[in-house]
Coordinates of C-alpha atoms and ligand atoms in Angstrom, one line a residue:
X1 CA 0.0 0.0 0.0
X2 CA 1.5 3.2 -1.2
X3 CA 1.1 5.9 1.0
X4 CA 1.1 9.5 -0.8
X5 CA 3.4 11.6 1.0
X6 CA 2.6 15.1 0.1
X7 CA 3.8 17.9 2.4
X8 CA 2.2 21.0 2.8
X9 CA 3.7 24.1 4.3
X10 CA 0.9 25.5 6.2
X11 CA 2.2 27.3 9.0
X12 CA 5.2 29.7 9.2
X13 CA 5.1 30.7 12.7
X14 CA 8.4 31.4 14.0
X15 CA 8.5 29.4 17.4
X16 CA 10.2 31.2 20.2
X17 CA 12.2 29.3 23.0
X18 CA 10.5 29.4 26.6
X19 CA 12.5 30.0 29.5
X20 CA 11.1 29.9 33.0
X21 CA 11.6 31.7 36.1
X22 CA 8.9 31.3 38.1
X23 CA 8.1 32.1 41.5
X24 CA 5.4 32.6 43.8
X25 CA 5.7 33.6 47.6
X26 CA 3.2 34.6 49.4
X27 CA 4.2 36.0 53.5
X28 CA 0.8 35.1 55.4
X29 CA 1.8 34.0 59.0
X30 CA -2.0 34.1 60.2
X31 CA -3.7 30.7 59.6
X32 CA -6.0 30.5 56.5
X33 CA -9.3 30.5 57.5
X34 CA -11.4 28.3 56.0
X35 CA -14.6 29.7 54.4
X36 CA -17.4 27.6 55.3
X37 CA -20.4 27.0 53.5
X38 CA -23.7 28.5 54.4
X39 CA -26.2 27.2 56.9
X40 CA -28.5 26.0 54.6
X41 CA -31.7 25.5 56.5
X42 CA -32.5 22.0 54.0
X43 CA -29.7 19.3 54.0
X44 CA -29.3 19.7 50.2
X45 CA -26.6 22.6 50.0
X46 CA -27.0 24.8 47.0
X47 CA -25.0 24.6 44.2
X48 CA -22.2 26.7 43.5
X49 CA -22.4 27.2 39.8
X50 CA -20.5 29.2 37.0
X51 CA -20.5 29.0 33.3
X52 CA -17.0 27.8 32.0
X53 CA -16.1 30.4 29.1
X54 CA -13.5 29.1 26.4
X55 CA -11.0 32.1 25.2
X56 CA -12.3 31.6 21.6
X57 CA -15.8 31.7 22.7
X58 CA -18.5 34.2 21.4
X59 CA -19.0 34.6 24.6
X60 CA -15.8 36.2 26.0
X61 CA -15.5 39.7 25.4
X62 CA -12.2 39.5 23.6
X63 CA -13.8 37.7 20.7
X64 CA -12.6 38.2 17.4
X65 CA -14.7 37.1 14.6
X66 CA -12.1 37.2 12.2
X67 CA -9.6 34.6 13.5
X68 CA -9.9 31.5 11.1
X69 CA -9.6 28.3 13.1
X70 CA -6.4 27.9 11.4
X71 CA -5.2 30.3 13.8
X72 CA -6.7 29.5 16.6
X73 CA -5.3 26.2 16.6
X74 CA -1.9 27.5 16.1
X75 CA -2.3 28.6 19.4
X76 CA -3.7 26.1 21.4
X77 CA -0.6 24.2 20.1
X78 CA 2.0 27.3 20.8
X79 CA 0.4 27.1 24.0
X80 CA -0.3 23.5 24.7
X81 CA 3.7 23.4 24.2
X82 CA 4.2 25.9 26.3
X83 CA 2.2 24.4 29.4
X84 CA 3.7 21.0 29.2
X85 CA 7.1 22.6 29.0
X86 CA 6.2 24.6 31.8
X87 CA 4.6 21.5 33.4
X88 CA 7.8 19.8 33.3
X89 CA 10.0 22.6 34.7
X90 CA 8.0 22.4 37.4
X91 CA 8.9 18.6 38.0
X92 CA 12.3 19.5 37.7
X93 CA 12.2 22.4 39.8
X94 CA 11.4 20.2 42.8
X95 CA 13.4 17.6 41.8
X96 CA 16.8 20.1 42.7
X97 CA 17.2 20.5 46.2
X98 CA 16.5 24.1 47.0
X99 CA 15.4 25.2 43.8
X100 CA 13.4 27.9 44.6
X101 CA 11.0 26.6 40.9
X102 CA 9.5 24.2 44.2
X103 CA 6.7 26.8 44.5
X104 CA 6.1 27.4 41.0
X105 CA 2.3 28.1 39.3
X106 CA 1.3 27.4 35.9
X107 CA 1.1 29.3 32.9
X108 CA -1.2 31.3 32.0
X109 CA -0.8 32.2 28.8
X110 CA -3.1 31.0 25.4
X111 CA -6.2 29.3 25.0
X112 CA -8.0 28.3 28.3
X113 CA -10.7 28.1 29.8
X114 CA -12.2 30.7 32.0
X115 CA -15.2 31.3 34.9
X116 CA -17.0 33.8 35.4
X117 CA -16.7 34.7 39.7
X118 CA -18.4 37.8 41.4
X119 CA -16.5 38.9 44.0
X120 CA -17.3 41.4 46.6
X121 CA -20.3 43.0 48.0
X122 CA -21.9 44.2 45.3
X123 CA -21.1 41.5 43.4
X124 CA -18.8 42.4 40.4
X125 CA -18.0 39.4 37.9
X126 CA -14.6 38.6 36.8
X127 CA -13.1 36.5 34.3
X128 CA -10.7 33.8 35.6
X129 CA -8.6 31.1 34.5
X130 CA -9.6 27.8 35.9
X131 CA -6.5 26.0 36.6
X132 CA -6.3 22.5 38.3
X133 CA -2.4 22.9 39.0
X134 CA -2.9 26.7 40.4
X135 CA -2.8 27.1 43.9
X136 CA -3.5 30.6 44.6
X137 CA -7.4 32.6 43.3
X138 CA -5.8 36.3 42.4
X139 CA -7.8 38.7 40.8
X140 CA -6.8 42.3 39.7
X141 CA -7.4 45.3 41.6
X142 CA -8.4 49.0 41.8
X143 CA -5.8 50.6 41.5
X144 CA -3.6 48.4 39.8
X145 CA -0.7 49.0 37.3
X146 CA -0.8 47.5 33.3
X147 CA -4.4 46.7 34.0
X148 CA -6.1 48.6 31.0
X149 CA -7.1 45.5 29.2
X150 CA -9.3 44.1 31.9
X151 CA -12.7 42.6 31.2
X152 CA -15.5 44.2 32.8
X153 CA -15.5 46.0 35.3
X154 CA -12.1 46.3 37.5
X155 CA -12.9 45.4 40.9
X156 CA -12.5 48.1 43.2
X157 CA -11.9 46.8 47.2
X158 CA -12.8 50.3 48.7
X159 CA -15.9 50.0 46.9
X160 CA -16.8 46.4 48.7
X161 CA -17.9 46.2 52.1
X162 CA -16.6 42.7 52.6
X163 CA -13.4 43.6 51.2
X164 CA -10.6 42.3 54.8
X165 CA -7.2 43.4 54.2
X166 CA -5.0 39.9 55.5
X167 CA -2.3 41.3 57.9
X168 CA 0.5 39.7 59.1
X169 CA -0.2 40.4 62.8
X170 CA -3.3 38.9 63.3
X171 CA -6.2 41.6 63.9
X172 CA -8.2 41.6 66.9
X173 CA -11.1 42.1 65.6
X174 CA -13.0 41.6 62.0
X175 CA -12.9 44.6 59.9
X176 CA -10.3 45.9 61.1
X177 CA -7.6 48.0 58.8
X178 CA -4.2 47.1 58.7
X179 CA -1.1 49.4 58.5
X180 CA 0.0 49.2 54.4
X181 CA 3.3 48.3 56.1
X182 CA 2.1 45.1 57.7
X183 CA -0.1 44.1 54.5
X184 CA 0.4 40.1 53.5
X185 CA 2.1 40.6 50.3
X186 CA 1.4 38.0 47.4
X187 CA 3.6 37.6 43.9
X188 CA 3.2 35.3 41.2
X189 CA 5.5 34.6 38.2
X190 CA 4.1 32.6 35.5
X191 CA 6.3 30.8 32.1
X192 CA 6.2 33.7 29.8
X193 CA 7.7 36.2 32.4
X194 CA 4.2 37.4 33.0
X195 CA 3.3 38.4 36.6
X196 CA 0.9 39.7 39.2
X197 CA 1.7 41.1 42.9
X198 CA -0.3 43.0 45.3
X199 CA -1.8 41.9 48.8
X200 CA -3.7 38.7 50.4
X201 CA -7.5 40.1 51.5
X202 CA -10.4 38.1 52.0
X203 CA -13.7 38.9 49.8
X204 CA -17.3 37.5 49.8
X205 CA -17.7 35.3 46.7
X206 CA -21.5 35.3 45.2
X207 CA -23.2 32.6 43.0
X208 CA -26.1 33.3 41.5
X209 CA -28.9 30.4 41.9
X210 CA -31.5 28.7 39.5
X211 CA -34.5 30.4 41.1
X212 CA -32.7 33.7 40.3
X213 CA -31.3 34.1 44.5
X214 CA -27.8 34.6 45.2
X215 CA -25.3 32.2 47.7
X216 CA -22.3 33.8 49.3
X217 CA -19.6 32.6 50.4
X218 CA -18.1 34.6 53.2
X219 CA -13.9 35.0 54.3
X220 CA -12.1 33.9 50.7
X221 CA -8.8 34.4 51.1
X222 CA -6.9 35.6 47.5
X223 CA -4.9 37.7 46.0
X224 CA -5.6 41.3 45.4
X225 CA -3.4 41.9 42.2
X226 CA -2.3 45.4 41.8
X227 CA 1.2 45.3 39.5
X228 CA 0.2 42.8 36.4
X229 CA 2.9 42.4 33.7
X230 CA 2.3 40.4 30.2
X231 CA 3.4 40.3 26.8
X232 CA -0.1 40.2 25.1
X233 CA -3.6 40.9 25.9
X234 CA -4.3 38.1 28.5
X235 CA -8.2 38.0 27.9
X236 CA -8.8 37.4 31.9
X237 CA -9.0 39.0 35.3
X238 CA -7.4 36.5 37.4
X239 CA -6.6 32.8 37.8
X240 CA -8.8 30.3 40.0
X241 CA -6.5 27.7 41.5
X242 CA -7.8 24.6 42.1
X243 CA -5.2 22.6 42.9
X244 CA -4.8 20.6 46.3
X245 CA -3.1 23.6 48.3
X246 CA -4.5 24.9 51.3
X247 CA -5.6 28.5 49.3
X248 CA -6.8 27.4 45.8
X249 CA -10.5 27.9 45.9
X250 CA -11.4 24.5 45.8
X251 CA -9.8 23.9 49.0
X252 CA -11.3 27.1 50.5
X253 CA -14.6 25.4 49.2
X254 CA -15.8 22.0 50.6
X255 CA -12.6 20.5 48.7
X256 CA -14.5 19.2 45.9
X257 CA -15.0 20.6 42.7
X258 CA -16.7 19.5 38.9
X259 CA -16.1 20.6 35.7
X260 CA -18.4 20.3 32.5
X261 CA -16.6 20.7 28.8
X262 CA -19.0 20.1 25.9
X263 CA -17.4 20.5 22.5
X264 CA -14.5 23.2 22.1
X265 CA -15.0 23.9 18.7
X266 CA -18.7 25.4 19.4
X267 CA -18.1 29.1 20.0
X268 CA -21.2 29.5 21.4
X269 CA -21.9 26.9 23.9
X270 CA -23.1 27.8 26.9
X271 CA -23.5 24.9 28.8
X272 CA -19.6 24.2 29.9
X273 CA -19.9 24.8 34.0
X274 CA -17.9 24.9 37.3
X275 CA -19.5 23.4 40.3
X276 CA -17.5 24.4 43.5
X277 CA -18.3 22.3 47.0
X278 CA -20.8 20.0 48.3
X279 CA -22.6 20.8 45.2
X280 CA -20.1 19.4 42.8
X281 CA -21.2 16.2 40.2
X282 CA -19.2 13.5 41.5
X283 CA -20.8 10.8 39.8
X284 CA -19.3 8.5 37.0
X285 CA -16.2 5.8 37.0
X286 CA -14.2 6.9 39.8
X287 CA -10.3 6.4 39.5
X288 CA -8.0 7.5 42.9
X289 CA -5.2 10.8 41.8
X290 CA -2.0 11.6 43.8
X291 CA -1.2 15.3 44.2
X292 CA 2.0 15.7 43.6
X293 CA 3.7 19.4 42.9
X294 CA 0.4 20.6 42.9
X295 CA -0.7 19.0 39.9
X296 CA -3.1 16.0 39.6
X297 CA -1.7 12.1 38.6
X298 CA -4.1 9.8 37.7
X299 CA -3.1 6.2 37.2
X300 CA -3.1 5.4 33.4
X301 CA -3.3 1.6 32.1
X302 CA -3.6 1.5 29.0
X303 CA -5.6 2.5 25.8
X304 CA -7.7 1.0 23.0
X305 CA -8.7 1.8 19.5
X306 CA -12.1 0.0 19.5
X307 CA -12.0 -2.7 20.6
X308 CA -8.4 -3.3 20.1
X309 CA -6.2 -2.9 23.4
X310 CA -2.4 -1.2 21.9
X311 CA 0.2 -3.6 23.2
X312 CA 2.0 -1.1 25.5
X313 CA 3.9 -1.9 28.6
X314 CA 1.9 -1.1 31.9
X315 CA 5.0 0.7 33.3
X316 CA 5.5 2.8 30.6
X317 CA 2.7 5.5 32.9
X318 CA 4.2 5.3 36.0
X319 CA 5.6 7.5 38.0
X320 CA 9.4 7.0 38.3
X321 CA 11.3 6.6 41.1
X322 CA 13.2 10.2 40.3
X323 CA 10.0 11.3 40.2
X324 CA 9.5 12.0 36.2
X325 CA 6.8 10.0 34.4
X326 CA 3.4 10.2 35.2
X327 CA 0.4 11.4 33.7
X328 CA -1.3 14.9 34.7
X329 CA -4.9 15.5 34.3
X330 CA -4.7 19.8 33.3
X331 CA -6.8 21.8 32.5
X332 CA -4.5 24.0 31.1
X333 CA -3.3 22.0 27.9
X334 CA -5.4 22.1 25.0
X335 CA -3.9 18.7 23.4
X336 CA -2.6 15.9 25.0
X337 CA 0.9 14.9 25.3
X338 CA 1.8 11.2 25.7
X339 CA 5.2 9.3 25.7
X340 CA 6.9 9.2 22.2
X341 CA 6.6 5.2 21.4
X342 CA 2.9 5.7 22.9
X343 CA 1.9 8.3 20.4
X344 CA 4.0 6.5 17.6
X345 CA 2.0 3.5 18.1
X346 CA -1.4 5.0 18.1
X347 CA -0.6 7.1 14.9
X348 CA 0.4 3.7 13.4
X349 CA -3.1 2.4 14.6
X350 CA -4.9 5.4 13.3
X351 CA -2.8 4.9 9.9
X352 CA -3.8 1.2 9.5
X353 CA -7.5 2.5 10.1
X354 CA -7.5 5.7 7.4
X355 CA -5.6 3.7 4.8
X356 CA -4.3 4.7 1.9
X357 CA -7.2 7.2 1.4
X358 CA -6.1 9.9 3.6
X359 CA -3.0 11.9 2.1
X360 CA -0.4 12.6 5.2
X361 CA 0.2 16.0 5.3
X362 CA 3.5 17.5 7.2
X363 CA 3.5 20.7 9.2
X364 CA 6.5 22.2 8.8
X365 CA 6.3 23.8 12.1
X366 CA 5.2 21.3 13.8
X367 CA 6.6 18.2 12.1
X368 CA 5.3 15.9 14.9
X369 CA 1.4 16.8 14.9
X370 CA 0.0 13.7 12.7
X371 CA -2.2 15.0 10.1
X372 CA -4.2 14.4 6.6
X373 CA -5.7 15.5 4.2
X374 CA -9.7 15.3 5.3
X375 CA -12.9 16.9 7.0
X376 CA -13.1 14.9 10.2
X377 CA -17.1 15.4 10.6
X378 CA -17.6 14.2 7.3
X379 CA -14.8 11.7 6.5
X380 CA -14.2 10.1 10.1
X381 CA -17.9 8.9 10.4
X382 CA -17.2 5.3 11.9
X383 CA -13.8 5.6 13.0
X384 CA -13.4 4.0 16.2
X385 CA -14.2 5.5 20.0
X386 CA -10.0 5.9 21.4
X387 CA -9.9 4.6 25.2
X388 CA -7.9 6.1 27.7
X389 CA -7.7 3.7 31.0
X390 CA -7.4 4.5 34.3
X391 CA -7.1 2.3 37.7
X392 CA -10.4 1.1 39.6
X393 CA -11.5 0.3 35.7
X394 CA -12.4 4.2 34.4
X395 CA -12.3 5.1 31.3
X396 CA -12.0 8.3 29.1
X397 CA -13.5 7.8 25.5
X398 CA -12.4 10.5 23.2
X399 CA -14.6 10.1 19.6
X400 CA -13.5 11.6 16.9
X401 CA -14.2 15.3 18.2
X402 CA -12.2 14.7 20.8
X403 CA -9.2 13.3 19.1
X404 CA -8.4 14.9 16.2
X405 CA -8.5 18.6 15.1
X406 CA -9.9 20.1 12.4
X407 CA -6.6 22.4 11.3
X408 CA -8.2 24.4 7.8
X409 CA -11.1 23.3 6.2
X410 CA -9.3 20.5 4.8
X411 CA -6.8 18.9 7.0
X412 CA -7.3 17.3 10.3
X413 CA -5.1 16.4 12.7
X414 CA -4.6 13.7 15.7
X415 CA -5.1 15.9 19.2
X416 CA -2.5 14.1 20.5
X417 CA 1.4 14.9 20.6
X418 CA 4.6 13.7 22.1
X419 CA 6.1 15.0 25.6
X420 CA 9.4 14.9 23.1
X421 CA 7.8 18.1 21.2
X422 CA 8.4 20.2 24.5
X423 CA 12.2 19.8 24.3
X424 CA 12.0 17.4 27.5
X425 CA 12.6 14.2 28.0
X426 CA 11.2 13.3 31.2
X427 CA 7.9 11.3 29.8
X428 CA 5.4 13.0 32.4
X429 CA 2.2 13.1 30.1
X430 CA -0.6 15.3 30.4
X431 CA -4.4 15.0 29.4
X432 CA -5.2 18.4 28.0
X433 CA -9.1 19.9 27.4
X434 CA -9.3 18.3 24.3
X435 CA -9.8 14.9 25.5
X436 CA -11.8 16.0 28.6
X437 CA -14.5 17.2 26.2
X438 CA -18.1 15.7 26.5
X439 CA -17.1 14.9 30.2
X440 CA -17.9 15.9 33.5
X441 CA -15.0 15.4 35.4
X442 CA -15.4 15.4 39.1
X443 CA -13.0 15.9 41.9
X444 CA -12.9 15.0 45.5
X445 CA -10.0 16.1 47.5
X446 CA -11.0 14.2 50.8
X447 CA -10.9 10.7 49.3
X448 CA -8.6 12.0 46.4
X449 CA -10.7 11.0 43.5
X450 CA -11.6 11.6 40.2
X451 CA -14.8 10.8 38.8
X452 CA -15.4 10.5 34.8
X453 CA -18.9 11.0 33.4
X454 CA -19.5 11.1 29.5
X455 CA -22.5 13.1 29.4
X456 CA -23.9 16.3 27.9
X457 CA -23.0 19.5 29.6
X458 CA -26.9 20.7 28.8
X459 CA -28.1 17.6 31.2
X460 CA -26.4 19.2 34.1
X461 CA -26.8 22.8 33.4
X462 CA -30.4 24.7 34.8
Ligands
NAG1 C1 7.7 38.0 55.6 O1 7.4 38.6 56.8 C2 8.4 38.5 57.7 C3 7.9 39.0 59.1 O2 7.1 40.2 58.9 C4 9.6 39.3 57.2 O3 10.7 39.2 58.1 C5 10.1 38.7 55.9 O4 11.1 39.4 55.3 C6 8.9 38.6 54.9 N1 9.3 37.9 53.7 C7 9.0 38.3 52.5 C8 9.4 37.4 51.4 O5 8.3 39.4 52.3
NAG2 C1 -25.0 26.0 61.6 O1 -25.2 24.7 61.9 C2 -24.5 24.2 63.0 C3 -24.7 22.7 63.2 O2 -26.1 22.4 62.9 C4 -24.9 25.0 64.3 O3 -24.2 24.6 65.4 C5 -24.6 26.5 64.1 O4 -25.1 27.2 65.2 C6 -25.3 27.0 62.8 N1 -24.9 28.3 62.5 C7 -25.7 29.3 62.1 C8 -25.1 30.6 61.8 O5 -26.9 29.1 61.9
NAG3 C1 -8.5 39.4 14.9 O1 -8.0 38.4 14.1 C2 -7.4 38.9 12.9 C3 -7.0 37.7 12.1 O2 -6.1 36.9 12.8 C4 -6.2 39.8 13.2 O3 -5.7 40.3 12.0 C5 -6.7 41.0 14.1 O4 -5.6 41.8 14.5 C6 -7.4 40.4 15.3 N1 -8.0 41.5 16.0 C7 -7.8 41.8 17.3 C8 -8.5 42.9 17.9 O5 -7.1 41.1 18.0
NAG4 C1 -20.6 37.1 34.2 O1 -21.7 37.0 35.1 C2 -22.4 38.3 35.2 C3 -23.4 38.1 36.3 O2 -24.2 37.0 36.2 C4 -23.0 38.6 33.9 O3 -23.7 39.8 34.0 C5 -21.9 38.7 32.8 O4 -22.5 38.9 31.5 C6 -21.1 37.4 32.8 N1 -20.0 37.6 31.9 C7 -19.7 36.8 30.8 C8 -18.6 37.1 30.0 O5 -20.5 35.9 30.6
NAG5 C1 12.0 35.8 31.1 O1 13.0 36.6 31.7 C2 14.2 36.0 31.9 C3 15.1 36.9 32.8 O2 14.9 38.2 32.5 C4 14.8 35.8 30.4 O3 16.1 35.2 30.5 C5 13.9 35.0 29.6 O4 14.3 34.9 28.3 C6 12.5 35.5 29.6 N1 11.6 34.5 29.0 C7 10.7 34.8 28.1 C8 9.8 33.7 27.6 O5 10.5 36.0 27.7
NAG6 C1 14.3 15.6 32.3 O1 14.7 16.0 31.0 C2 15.8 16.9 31.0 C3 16.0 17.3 29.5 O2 16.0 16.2 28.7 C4 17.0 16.3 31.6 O3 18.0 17.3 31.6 C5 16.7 15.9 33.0 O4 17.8 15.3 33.7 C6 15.5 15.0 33.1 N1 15.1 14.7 34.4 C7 14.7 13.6 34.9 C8 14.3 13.5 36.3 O5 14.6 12.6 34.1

C-alpha cells in the first residue's frame, strides 16, 4: 500500500524558546481561614455554579470574529507546548534541592478556559482562568498597574464592604484596617515572564442560583493583584487555583470541585460549567489521583482503538522513582501529550485505520502533529471511540471530536502529541481539554478522587 506523502507548508510561525523563572511567595503568617459553607436551612446545600467560558468563545469579550480556526489552533498548540514545557519545569524544579522553581504556578498564557466569579459586596464578575495545577485565586485590583485590558469591570476593594485586608499580625477584631506596612504581600511569576503582585485580603464570593437568588460565600482568602505584567492581551482578570493547596479555591470550598466541557470547537456553547463544594457532580467511573507538585496524577493503564487494546507496557505510565513519568490530568493543555513510542503506536493504529485514502500531510512547524488530508465530521464517520484507562476500571472515550482537530477546512489532525515536542525528555504526560471534552469530570480532594462521566453539559446545566 503506497502511501502519498505530500507535504504542505501550512504554517510559518516562527517558534520562540520558553524560558522559565517562576516564583510565587506569598508571606501570610495568620492561619487561612477556612470559608465555610452556608447554613443552609434544607440538608441539600446549593450549588455553586458558573459558566465555564473558552478564550475563543462568542462569549468572552475579547472575541474576534475574524480569527480562522487555522489560527486558533496555532495557538492552542503554541500554548499547549508551552504548558507542558512549563509543566515539566516544574517537575524539575522540585526535583533540585532548593530550587526555589519548588513553588512554582502554571502558565497562564493562550487558550483556556475561564469562569466567570463575582467577588465582593456588590457582586462584580470577573473572568478567571480555571487551573487544576494553580494554587492561589488572584484577581486584579483597583488601582492596579498594566491593567487597562481588563474585562469588565475592574474590581475596586474600597468599593466592597466585605473587602478584609489579611495582615501579618493577626487583627483583633474583623474589619479591622491594617497598616500598608504590615499588609500580607502575594507575587506570582508565570512561564512567559508574566506576573501579578499586590496583597492577600479576604472577599465575599456570590453565586447566582437557579430560582434567580444569590449564595455567598463569606472569608475567601486571595490575591488582590495590583502590578500585572504580560506580553499580550491576556483575555482574563485572574486565575482560579484549584489545585490541592491549602488557598486554591477548591480547597477554600468544601474541597470538591466539577467541571463540564462540551465540545470546544462550538463558539457558542453555553452549557460548559464549574461546580464548587458540596454541590459538585461526582458521579461516573471513579479512579483515585496523587497530588504531587500541585498537579493532579491519575493512574493510566492503557488505551484502545475500538475494541483493540495497543500492546504497551503497563509501566510505561508510572511514576518513576526520580519522580519524572506520570500522567497529569490539566486543564490548562489544549492537546494531550503522551510518551513518544505511545503516540507513535497510536498514529500507526490510526494509519492502519484511514488507509491509503487519507494523504499525510506535514507541518513544517510542527513536524510531529500527525495530520491528513480530510474533514473529520464528514470523512471520520465510523472511526473507532480511542480509550484512555485508568485504575479502579475508568475510562475516558475520546470520539472523533475529541481526538483529532480540524486544522483548515481541509486537513485534520490527531489531538494528541509527544512529551518529546516540548524539548523534555522526562515522559510526564498530560491529558489536555481536548480529550476532557463531553465529560464531567469530578473531583474530591477528601478521598482524592476523580470521577469521569460522559454526558452532555446541557443535562447538568439549569
Ligand atoms: C515575611 O514577613 C516577615 C515578618 O514580617 C519578614 O521578616 C520577611 O522578610 C517577609 N518575607 C517576605 C518574602 O516578604
Ligand atoms: C450552623 O449549623 C450548626 C450545626 O447544625 C450550628 O451549630 C450552628 O449554630 C449553625 N450556624 C448558624 C449561623 O446558623
Ligand atoms: C482578529 O484576528 C485577525 C485575524 O487573525 C487579526 O488580524 C486581528 O488583528 C485580530 N483583532 C484583534 C482585535 O485582535
Ligand atoms: C458574568 O456574570 C455576570 C453576572 O451574572 C453577567 O452579567 C456577565 O455577563 C457574565 N460575563 C460573561 C462574560 O459571561
Ligand atoms: C524571562 O525573563 C528571563 C530573565 O529576564 C529571560 O532570561 C527569559 O528569556 C524571559 N523569558 C521569556 C519567555 O521571555
Ligand atoms: C528531564 O529532561 C531533561 C532534559 O532532557 C534532563 O536534563 C533531566 O535530567 C530530566 N530529568 C529527569 C528526572 O529525568
Amino acid at each position: 500500500m503506497a502511501l502519498v506523502h505530500e507535504t504542505l507548508i501550512l504554517l510559518l510561525l516562527t517558534f520562540s524558546t520558553w524560558c522559565f523563572s517562576t516564583s510565587i511567595s506569598t508571606n501570610s503568617s495568620t492561619t487561612t481561614s477556612l470559608a465555610k459553607l452556608p447554613n443552609a436551612t434544607t440538608a441539600k446545600p446549593k450549588r455553586l455554579v458558573t459558566k465555564l467560558i473558552h478564550q475563543r468563545s462568542v462569549h468572552h469579550p475579547h472575541y474576534n470574529q475574524s480569527e480562522t480556526a487555522k489560527e486558533r489552533i496555532e495557538l492552542d498548540i503554541q500554548h499547549s507546548i508551552a504548558r507542558v514545557t512549563y509543566l515539566h519545569a516544574r517537575i524539575e524544579g522540585t526535583m533540585a534541592a532548593n530550587d526555589h522553581r519548588t513553588q512554582l504556578s502554571p502558565s497562564s498564557s493562550g487558550r483556556t478556559i475561564m469562569a466567570n466569579i463575582s467577588v465582593g459586596q456588590p457582586p462584580t464578575p470577573q473572568l478567571v482562568v480555571m487551573d487544576t495545577a494553580s494554587e492561589i485565586f488572584w484577581i486584579m485590583c483597583n488601582p492596579c498597574s498594566n491593567c487597562d485590558q481588563h474585562l469588565g469591570q475592574l474590581f475596586d476593594p474600597s468599593k466592597s464592604s466585605t473587602y478584609t485586608q489579611l495582615c501579618r499580625t493577626p487583627c483583633g477584631f474583623r474589619g479591622c484596617n491594617c497598616h500598608p506596612l504590615d499588609r500580607s504581600p502575594f507575587s506570582i511569576t508565570y512561564a512567559d515572564n508574566s506576573s501579578a503582585s499586590g496583597t492577600l485580603a479576604y472577599e465575599t464570593l456570590v453565586f447566582e442560583t437557579s430560582d434567580e437568588g444569590s449564595i455567598q460565600i463569606p472569608n475567601i482568602e486571595f490575591g488582590c493583584g495590583r502590578d500585572i505584567v504580560y506580553n499580550n492581551d491576556p483575555g482574563y482578570n485572574g486565575i482560579l487555583g484549584l489545585n490541592n493547596a491549602p488557598m486554591s479555591l477548591a480547597s477554600q470550598i468544601g474541597h470538591k470541585f466539577s467541571y463540564c466541557i462540551g465540545s470546544l470547537a462550538d463558539k457558542s456553547s453555553n452549557y460548559n460549567q464549574l461546580i464548587l463544594g458540596e454541590g459538585a457532580d461526582l458521579e461516573g467511573y471513579p479512579t483515585h489521583f496523587q497530588a504531587l507538585r500541585g498537579m493532579y496524577y491519575i493512574t493510566m493503564e492503557g488505551i484502545s482503538i475500538g475494541e483493540r487494546r495497543l500492546d504497551i507496557a503497563p509501566a510505561t505510565f508510572e511514576i518513576k522513582e526520580n519522580g519524572a513519568g506520570g500522567v497529569i490530568i490539566d486543564t490548562g493543555s489544549t492537546l494531550t501529550y503522551l510518551p513518544d513510542d505511545v503516540q507513535n503506536l497510536l498514529y500507526k493504529e490510526v494509519r492502519n485505520i484511514l488507509g491509503g485514502s487519507f494523504r499525510k500531510v506535514i507541518i513544517e512547524t510542527y513536524p510531529w502533529l500527525y495530520c491528513h488530508l480530510g474533514v473529520v465530521s464528514r470523512d471520520l464517520v465510523g472511526f473507532p471511540v480511542v480509550t484512555f484507562h485508568f485504575a479502579q476500571g475508568a475510562d475516558l472515550a475520546l470520539d472523533t471530536g475529541s481526538f483529532f482537530e480540524q486544522l483548515t477546512d481541509s486537513v485534520f489532525c490527531m489531538a494528541i502529541g509527544p512529551v518529546s515536542a516540548t524539548g523534555l525528555d522526562n515522559r510526564s504526560s498530560v491529558i489536555g481539554l481536548l480529550a476532557q471534552q463531553s465529560y464531567n469530570v469530578g473531583y474530591d480532594l477528601v478521598n482524592q478522587i476523580v470521577y469521569f462521566q460522559r454526558i452532555d453539559c446541557q443535562l447538568l446545566s439549569g
